Amino acid sequence: MALRQILTIPDKRLREKAKPVEKVDDRLRSLMDDMYETMTFDDQGVGLAANQIGVLERVIVIDIGPEYNKDPLFMANPEIISLSRDVITIKDGCLSVPEIYAETTRSERIVVKYLDRQNRERTLEASGLLSACLQHEIDHLNGILFVDHLTALKRKMVLAKALKKGKTNKKKS
Ligand code: NI
């Protein structure tokens, strides 16, 4: 395993669309392990997409805690196949957008299809925080950042506030 550097805005790779992987093999598993190590290194990350370390492949890792996922989730080619109309609003943050936190509103429940670490096709039903986190990470694979969900005015406000506040220590993905 190896620690990778997390890219931050305005790095262009964060705005690119990641490509589907052909299969989950040893190379991909090693990428997943690096991502997990990088995400958990400073104990702030709960999710990471491959774009965030400059790898434009559709791979995400998520670990938001035992009440949501018993083991870390390693996913290749995650694809949302259904989204609920009910929504959830959470305080969002991102390792690639340092010091900025803002509420985003996303579907409360989703169903995701993906390939697991053994290259098996699986589906996962997620709700609440796990659902929001999955949507955040899958957005990354499409070059979308959580701040894109805010209005221009709100974006300006959180940016100004973040600059004033300085360093914080909250969970990010
Ligand atoms: Ni993020």
PDB file of N, CA, C and O in Angstrom, residues 4-55:
ATOM      1  N   ARG A   4      -1.134   8.248  -1.457  1.00  0.00           N
ATOM      2  CA  ARG A   4      -1.125   9.058  -2.671  1.00  0.00           C
ATOM      3  C   ARG A   4      -1.459  10.497  -2.297  1.00  0.00           C
ATOM      4  O   ARG A   4      -2.065  10.760  -1.258  1.00  0.00           O
ATOM      5  N   GLN A   5      -1.104  11.385  -3.200  1.00  0.00           N
ATOM      6  CA  GLN A   5      -1.398  12.786  -2.937  1.00  0.00           C
ATOM      7  C   GLN A   5      -2.835  13.104  -3.331  1.00  0.00           C
ATOM      8  O   GLN A   5      -3.287  12.717  -4.418  1.00  0.00           O
ATOM      9  N   ILE A   6      -3.553  13.770  -2.452  1.00  0.00           N
ATOM     10  CA  ILE A   6      -4.935  14.149  -2.771  1.00  0.00           C
ATOM     11  C   ILE A   6      -4.935  15.488  -3.494  1.00  0.00           C
ATOM     12  O   ILE A   6      -4.399  16.481  -2.994  1.00  0.00           O
ATOM     13  N   LEU A   7      -5.513  15.500  -4.674  1.00  0.00           N
ATOM     14  CA  LEU A   7      -5.599  16.736  -5.462  1.00  0.00           C
ATOM     15  C   LEU A   7      -6.656  17.647  -4.870  1.00  0.00           C
ATOM     16  O   LEU A   7      -7.665  17.187  -4.349  1.00  0.00           O
ATOM     17  N   THR A   8      -6.395  18.948  -4.953  1.00  0.00           N
ATOM     18  CA  THR A   8      -7.401  19.900  -4.480  1.00  0.00           C
ATOM     19  C   THR A   8      -7.733  20.877  -5.602  1.00  0.00           C
ATOM     20  O   THR A   8      -6.995  20.969  -6.594  1.00  0.00           O
ATOM     21  N   ILE A   9      -8.876  21.572  -5.432  1.00  0.00           N
ATOM     22  CA  ILE A   9      -9.268  22.539  -6.455  1.00  0.00           C
ATOM     23  C   ILE A   9      -8.175  23.601  -6.574  1.00  0.00           C
ATOM     24  O   ILE A   9      -7.533  23.921  -5.569  1.00  0.00           O
ATOM     25  N   PRO A  10      -7.873  24.147  -7.743  1.00  0.00           N
ATOM     26  CA  PRO A  10      -8.611  23.950  -8.999  1.00  0.00           C
ATOM     27  C   PRO A  10      -7.966  22.919  -9.941  1.00  0.00           C
ATOM     28  O   PRO A  10      -8.016  23.119 -11.150  1.00  0.00           O
ATOM     29  N   ASP A  11      -7.407  21.828  -9.458  1.00  0.00           N
ATOM     30  CA  ASP A  11      -6.790  20.837 -10.342  1.00  0.00           C
ATOM     31  C   ASP A  11      -7.818  20.322 -11.363  1.00  0.00           C
ATOM     32  O   ASP A  11      -8.915  19.900 -11.006  1.00  0.00           O
ATOM     33  N   LYS A  12      -7.417  20.355 -12.622  1.00  0.00           N
ATOM     34  CA  LYS A  12      -8.349  20.029 -13.713  1.00  0.00           C
ATOM     35  C   LYS A  12      -8.816  18.574 -13.695  1.00  0.00           C
ATOM     36  O   LYS A  12      -9.888  18.245 -14.175  1.00  0.00           O
ATOM     37  N   ARG A  13      -7.974  17.690 -13.141  1.00  0.00           N
ATOM     38  CA  ARG A  13      -8.361  16.271 -13.129  1.00  0.00           C
ATOM     39  C   ARG A  13      -9.618  16.017 -12.303  1.00  0.00           C
ATOM     40  O   ARG A  13     -10.323  15.042 -12.501  1.00  0.00           O
ATOM     41  N   LEU A  14      -9.893  16.943 -11.359  1.00  0.00           N
ATOM     42  CA  LEU A  14     -11.113  16.810 -10.560  1.00  0.00           C
ATOM     43  C   LEU A  14     -12.357  17.103 -11.390  1.00  0.00           C
ATOM     44  O   LEU A  14     -13.474  16.812 -10.978  1.00  0.00           O
ATOM     45  N   ARG A  15     -12.145  17.708 -12.545  1.00  0.00           N
ATOM     46  CA  ARG A  15     -13.272  18.093 -13.404  1.00  0.00           C
ATOM     47  C   ARG A  15     -13.449  17.152 -14.586  1.00  0.00           C
ATOM     48  O   ARG A  15     -14.273  17.381 -15.455  1.00  0.00           O
ATOM     49  N   GLU A  16     -12.616  16.105 -14.629  1.00  0.00           N
ATOM     50  CA  GLU A  16     -12.731  15.171 -15.749  1.00  0.00           C
ATOM     51  C   GLU A  16     -13.618  13.991 -15.384  1.00  0.00           C
ATOM     52  O   GLU A  16     -13.796  13.666 -14.224  1.00  0.00           O
ATOM     53  N   LYS A  17     -14.153  13.370 -16.438  1.00  0.00           N
ATOM     54  CA  LYS A  17     -15.002  12.206 -16.235  1.00  0.00           C
ATOM     55  C   LYS A  17     -14.116  10.962 -16.238  1.00  0.00           C
ATOM     56  O   LYS A  17     -13.347  10.756 -17.171  1.00  0.00           O
ATOM     57  N   ALA A  18     -14.209  10.159 -15.200  1.00  0.00           N
ATOM     58  CA  ALA A  18     -13.393   8.946 -15.115  1.00  0.00           C
ATOM     59  C   ALA A  18     -13.948   7.857 -16.035  1.00  0.00           C
ATOM     60  O   ALA A  18     -15.143   7.811 -16.301  1.00  0.00           O
ATOM     61  N   LYS A  19     -13.046   6.995 -16.510  1.00  0.00           N
ATOM     62  CA  LYS A  19     -13.441   5.936 -17.461  1.00  0.00           C
ATOM     63  C   LYS A  19     -13.815   4.640 -16.729  1.00  0.00           C
ATOM     64  O   LYS A  19     -13.206   4.304 -15.710  1.00  0.00           O
ATOM     65  N   PRO A  20     -14.754   3.879 -17.269  1.00  0.00           N
ATOM     66  CA  PRO A  20     -15.112   2.602 -16.654  1.00  0.00           C
ATOM     67  C   PRO A  20     -13.911   1.664 -16.615  1.00  0.00           C
ATOM     68  O   PRO A  20     -13.060   1.712 -17.512  1.00  0.00           O
ATOM     69  N   VAL A  21     -13.839   0.812 -15.606  1.00  0.00           N
ATOM     70  CA  VAL A  21     -12.760  -0.171 -15.558  1.00  0.00           C
ATOM     71  C   VAL A  21     -13.236  -1.435 -16.255  1.00  0.00           C
ATOM     72  O   VAL A  21     -14.430  -1.728 -16.296  1.00  0.00           O
ATOM     73  N   GLU A  22     -12.288  -2.194 -16.815  1.00  0.00           N
ATOM     74  CA  GLU A  22     -12.675  -3.412 -17.520  1.00  0.00           C
ATOM     75  C   GLU A  22     -12.990  -4.528 -16.542  1.00  0.00           C
ATOM     76  O   GLU A  22     -13.979  -5.206 -16.655  1.00  0.00           O
ATOM     77  N   LYS A  23     -12.098  -4.722 -15.586  1.00  0.00           N
ATOM     78  CA  LYS A  23     -12.370  -5.696 -14.529  1.00  0.00           C
ATOM     79  C   LYS A  23     -11.540  -5.356 -13.303  1.00  0.00           C
ATOM     80  O   LYS A  23     -10.537  -4.639 -13.393  1.00  0.00           O
ATOM     81  N   VAL A  24     -11.988  -5.870 -12.178  1.00  0.00           N
ATOM     82  CA  VAL A  24     -11.242  -5.631 -10.944  1.00  0.00           C
ATOM     83  C   VAL A  24     -10.202  -6.741 -10.794  1.00  0.00           C
ATOM     84  O   VAL A  24     -10.529  -7.895 -10.531  1.00  0.00           O
ATOM     85  N   ASP A  25      -8.951  -6.384 -11.030  1.00  0.00           N
ATOM     86  CA  ASP A  25      -7.854  -7.345 -10.940  1.00  0.00           C
ATOM     87  C   ASP A  25      -6.880  -6.863  -9.856  1.00  0.00           C
ATOM     88  O   ASP A  25      -7.177  -5.936  -9.105  1.00  0.00           O
ATOM     89  N   ASP A  26      -5.721  -7.486  -9.783  1.00  0.00           N
ATOM     90  CA  ASP A  26      -4.756  -7.126  -8.733  1.00  0.00           C
ATOM     91  C   ASP A  26      -4.347  -5.660  -8.795  1.00  0.00           C
ATOM     92  O   ASP A  26      -4.185  -5.006  -7.774  1.00  0.00           O
ATOM     93  N   ARG A  27      -4.190  -5.151 -10.015  1.00  0.00           N
ATOM     94  CA  ARG A  27      -3.806  -3.741 -10.155  1.00  0.00           C
ATOM     95  C   ARG A  27      -4.881  -2.845  -9.533  1.00  0.00           C
ATOM     96  O   ARG A  27      -4.585  -1.914  -8.792  1.00  0.00           O
ATOM     97  N   LEU A  28      -6.137  -3.151  -9.841  1.00  0.00           N
ATOM     98  CA  LEU A  28      -7.239  -2.346  -9.320  1.00  0.00           C
ATOM     99  C   LEU A  28      -7.361  -2.483  -7.799  1.00  0.00           C
ATOM    100  O   LEU A  28      -7.616  -1.508  -7.098  1.00  0.00           O
ATOM    101  N   ARG A  29      -7.164  -3.714  -7.296  1.00  0.00           N
ATOM    102  CA  ARG A  29      -7.238  -3.928  -5.837  1.00  0.00           C
ATOM    103  C   ARG A  29      -6.142  -3.140  -5.131  1.00  0.00           C
ATOM    104  O   ARG A  29      -6.360  -2.584  -4.060  1.00  0.00           O
ATOM    105  N   SER A  30      -4.987  -3.051  -5.765  1.00  0.00           N
ATOM    106  CA  SER A  30      -3.902  -2.296  -5.173  1.00  0.00           C
ATOM    107  C   SER A  30      -4.225  -0.793  -5.179  1.00  0.00           C
ATOM    108  O   SER A  30      -3.935  -0.072  -4.210  1.00  0.00           O
ATOM    109  N   LEU A  31      -4.871  -0.333  -6.261  1.00  0.00           N
ATOM    110  CA  LEU A  31      -5.339   1.060  -6.299  1.00  0.00           C
ATOM    111  C   LEU A  31      -6.354   1.307  -5.171  1.00  0.00           C
ATOM    112  O   LEU A  31      -6.282   2.319  -4.463  1.00  0.00           O
ATOM    113  N   MET A  32      -7.289   0.366  -4.997  1.00  0.00           N
ATOM    114  CA  MET A  32      -8.299   0.498  -3.937  1.00  0.00           C
ATOM    115  C   MET A  32      -7.646   0.581  -2.562  1.00  0.00           C
ATOM    116  O   MET A  32      -8.048   1.381  -1.712  1.00  0.00           O
ATOM    117  N   ASP A  33      -6.611  -0.236  -2.339  1.00  0.00           N
ATOM    118  CA  ASP A  33      -5.913  -0.215  -1.052  1.00  0.00           C
ATOM    119  C   ASP A  33      -5.187   1.113  -0.830  1.00  0.00           C
ATOM    120  O   ASP A  33      -5.219   1.673   0.260  1.00  0.00           O
ATOM    121  N   ASP A  34      -4.560   1.609  -1.877  1.00  0.00           N
ATOM    122  CA  ASP A  34      -3.901   2.921  -1.772  1.00  0.00           C
ATOM    123  C   ASP A  34      -4.923   4.010  -1.455  1.00  0.00           C
ATOM    124  O   ASP A  34      -4.660   4.902  -0.638  1.00  0.00           O
ATOM    125  N   MET A  35      -6.063   3.929  -2.122  1.00  0.00           N
ATOM    126  CA  MET A  35      -7.101   4.940  -1.887  1.00  0.00           C
ATOM    127  C   MET A  35      -7.599   4.878  -0.447  1.00  0.00           C
ATOM    128  O   MET A  35      -7.795   5.897   0.201  1.00  0.00           O
ATOM    129  N   TYR A  36      -7.773   3.641   0.046  1.00  0.00           N
ATOM    130  CA  TYR A  36      -8.262   3.494   1.425  1.00  0.00           C
ATOM    131  C   TYR A  36      -7.246   4.059   2.425  1.00  0.00           C
ATOM    132  O   TYR A  36      -7.602   4.785   3.353  1.00  0.00           O
ATOM    133  N   GLU A  37      -5.994   3.738   2.194  1.00  0.00           N
ATOM    134  CA  GLU A  37      -4.938   4.239   3.083  1.00  0.00           C
ATOM    135  C   GLU A  37      -4.865   5.764   3.040  1.00  0.00           C
ATOM    136  O   GLU A  37      -4.736   6.435   4.065  1.00  0.00           O
ATOM    137  N   THR A  38      -4.960   6.307   1.847  1.00  0.00           N
ATOM    138  CA  THR A  38      -4.895   7.763   1.675  1.00  0.00           C
ATOM    139  C   THR A  38      -6.094   8.449   2.346  1.00  0.00           C
ATOM    140  O   THR A  38      -5.944   9.457   3.030  1.00  0.00           O
ATOM    141  N   MET A  39      -7.264   7.840   2.172  1.00  0.00           N
ATOM    142  CA  MET A  39      -8.492   8.423   2.724  1.00  0.00           C
ATOM    143  C   MET A  39      -8.485   8.441   4.244  1.00  0.00           C
ATOM    144  O   MET A  39      -8.938   9.395   4.859  1.00  0.00           O
ATOM    145  N   THR A  40      -7.959   7.364   4.842  1.00  0.00           N
ATOM    146  CA  THR A  40      -8.044   7.239   6.296  1.00  0.00           C
ATOM    147  C   THR A  40      -6.808   7.780   7.020  1.00  0.00           C
ATOM    148  O   THR A  40      -6.778   7.829   8.237  1.00  0.00           O
ATOM    149  N   PHE A  41      -5.808   8.208   6.251  1.00  0.00           N
ATOM    150  CA  PHE A  41      -4.517   8.601   6.828  1.00  0.00           C
ATOM    151  C   PHE A  41      -4.642   9.636   7.950  1.00  0.00           C
ATOM    152  O   PHE A  41      -4.130   9.455   9.033  1.00  0.00           O
ATOM    153  N   ASP A  42      -5.372  10.725   7.677  1.00  0.00           N
ATOM    154  CA  ASP A  42      -5.467  11.761   8.720  1.00  0.00           C
ATOM    155  C   ASP A  42      -6.800  11.673   9.472  1.00  0.00           C
ATOM    156  O   ASP A  42      -7.197  12.588  10.167  1.00  0.00           O
ATOM    157  N   ASP A  43      -7.485  10.543   9.307  1.00  0.00           N
ATOM    158  CA  ASP A  43      -8.728  10.285  10.031  1.00  0.00           C
ATOM    159  C   ASP A  43      -9.829  11.295   9.720  1.00  0.00           C
ATOM    160  O   ASP A  43     -10.693  11.558  10.537  1.00  0.00           O
ATOM    161  N   GLN A  44      -9.781  11.883   8.536  1.00  0.00           N
ATOM    162  CA  GLN A  44     -10.824  12.856   8.197  1.00  0.00           C
ATOM    163  C   GLN A  44     -11.701  12.375   7.057  1.00  0.00           C
ATOM    164  O   GLN A  44     -12.778  12.901   6.833  1.00  0.00           O
ATOM    165  N   GLY A  45     -11.209  11.399   6.313  1.00  0.00           N
ATOM    166  CA  GLY A  45     -11.936  11.003   5.113  1.00  0.00           C
ATOM    167  C   GLY A  45     -12.955   9.917   5.367  1.00  0.00           C
ATOM    168  O   GLY A  45     -12.708   8.982   6.121  1.00  0.00           O
ATOM    169  N   VAL A  46     -14.107  10.028   4.743  1.00  0.00           N
ATOM    170  CA  VAL A  46     -15.116   8.974   4.815  1.00  0.00           C
ATOM    171  C   VAL A  46     -15.387   8.387   3.434  1.00  0.00           C
ATOM    172  O   VAL A  46     -16.064   7.376   3.306  1.00  0.00           O
ATOM    173  N   GLY A  47     -14.861   9.040   2.403  1.00  0.00           N
ATOM    174  CA  GLY A  47     -15.044   8.543   1.044  1.00  0.00           C
ATOM    175  C   GLY A  47     -13.988   9.163   0.140  1.00  0.00           C
ATOM    176  O   GLY A  47     -13.482  10.251   0.424  1.00  0.00           O
ATOM    177  N   LEU A  48     -13.615   8.417  -0.914  1.00  0.00           N
ATOM    178  CA  LEU A  48     -12.628   8.950  -1.854  1.00  0.00           C
ATOM    179  C   LEU A  48     -12.893   8.361  -3.238  1.00  0.00           C
ATOM    180  O   LEU A  48     -13.187   7.170  -3.365  1.00  0.00           O
ATOM    181  N   ALA A  49     -12.790   9.214  -4.246  1.00  0.00           N
ATOM    182  CA  ALA A  49     -12.938   8.756  -5.628  1.00  0.00           C
ATOM    183  C   ALA A  49     -11.565   8.833  -6.289  1.00  0.00           C
ATOM    184  O   ALA A  49     -10.733   9.673  -5.928  1.00  0.00           O
ATOM    185  N   ALA A  50     -11.322   7.943  -7.268  1.00  0.00           N
ATOM    186  CA  ALA A  50      -9.994   7.849  -7.878  1.00  0.00           C
ATOM    187  C   ALA A  50      -9.539   9.175  -8.504  1.00  0.00           C
ATOM    188  O   ALA A  50      -8.350   9.496  -8.474  1.00  0.00           O
ATOM    189  N   ASN A  51     -10.484   9.957  -9.044  1.00  0.00           N
ATOM    190  CA  ASN A  51     -10.103  11.271  -9.589  1.00  0.00           C
ATOM    191  C   ASN A  51      -9.314  12.094  -8.580  1.00  0.00           C
ATOM    192  O   ASN A  51      -8.461  12.884  -8.948  1.00  0.00           O
ATOM    193  N   GLN A  52      -9.655  11.924  -7.304  1.00  0.00           N
ATOM    194  CA  GLN A  52      -9.051  12.768  -6.274  1.00  0.00           C
ATOM    195  C   GLN A  52      -7.574  12.480  -6.067  1.00  0.00           C
ATOM    196  O   GLN A  52      -6.868  13.275  -5.449  1.00  0.00           O
ATOM    197  N   ILE A  53      -7.101  11.318  -6.575  1.00  0.00           N
ATOM    198  CA  ILE A  53      -5.655  11.070  -6.553  1.00  0.00           C
ATOM    199  C   ILE A  53      -5.109  11.067  -7.984  1.00  0.00           C
ATOM    200  O   ILE A  53      -4.025  10.533  -8.245  1.00  0.00           O
ATOM    201  N   GLY A  54      -5.875  11.629  -8.903  1.00  0.00           N
ATOM    202  CA  GLY A  54      -5.389  11.810 -10.272  1.00  0.00           C
ATOM    203  C   GLY A  54      -5.508  10.581 -11.156  1.00  0.00           C
ATOM    204  O   GLY A  54      -4.904  10.537 -12.226  1.00  0.00           O
ATOM    205  N   VAL A  55      -6.282   9.587 -10.724  1.00  0.00           N
ATOM    206  CA  VAL A  55      -6.485   8.378 -11.535  1.00  0.00           C
ATOM    207  C   VAL A  55      -7.894   8.441 -12.114  1.00  0.00           C
ATOM    208  O   VAL A  55      -8.879   8.455 -11.385  1.00  0.00           O
TER     209      VAL A  55
END
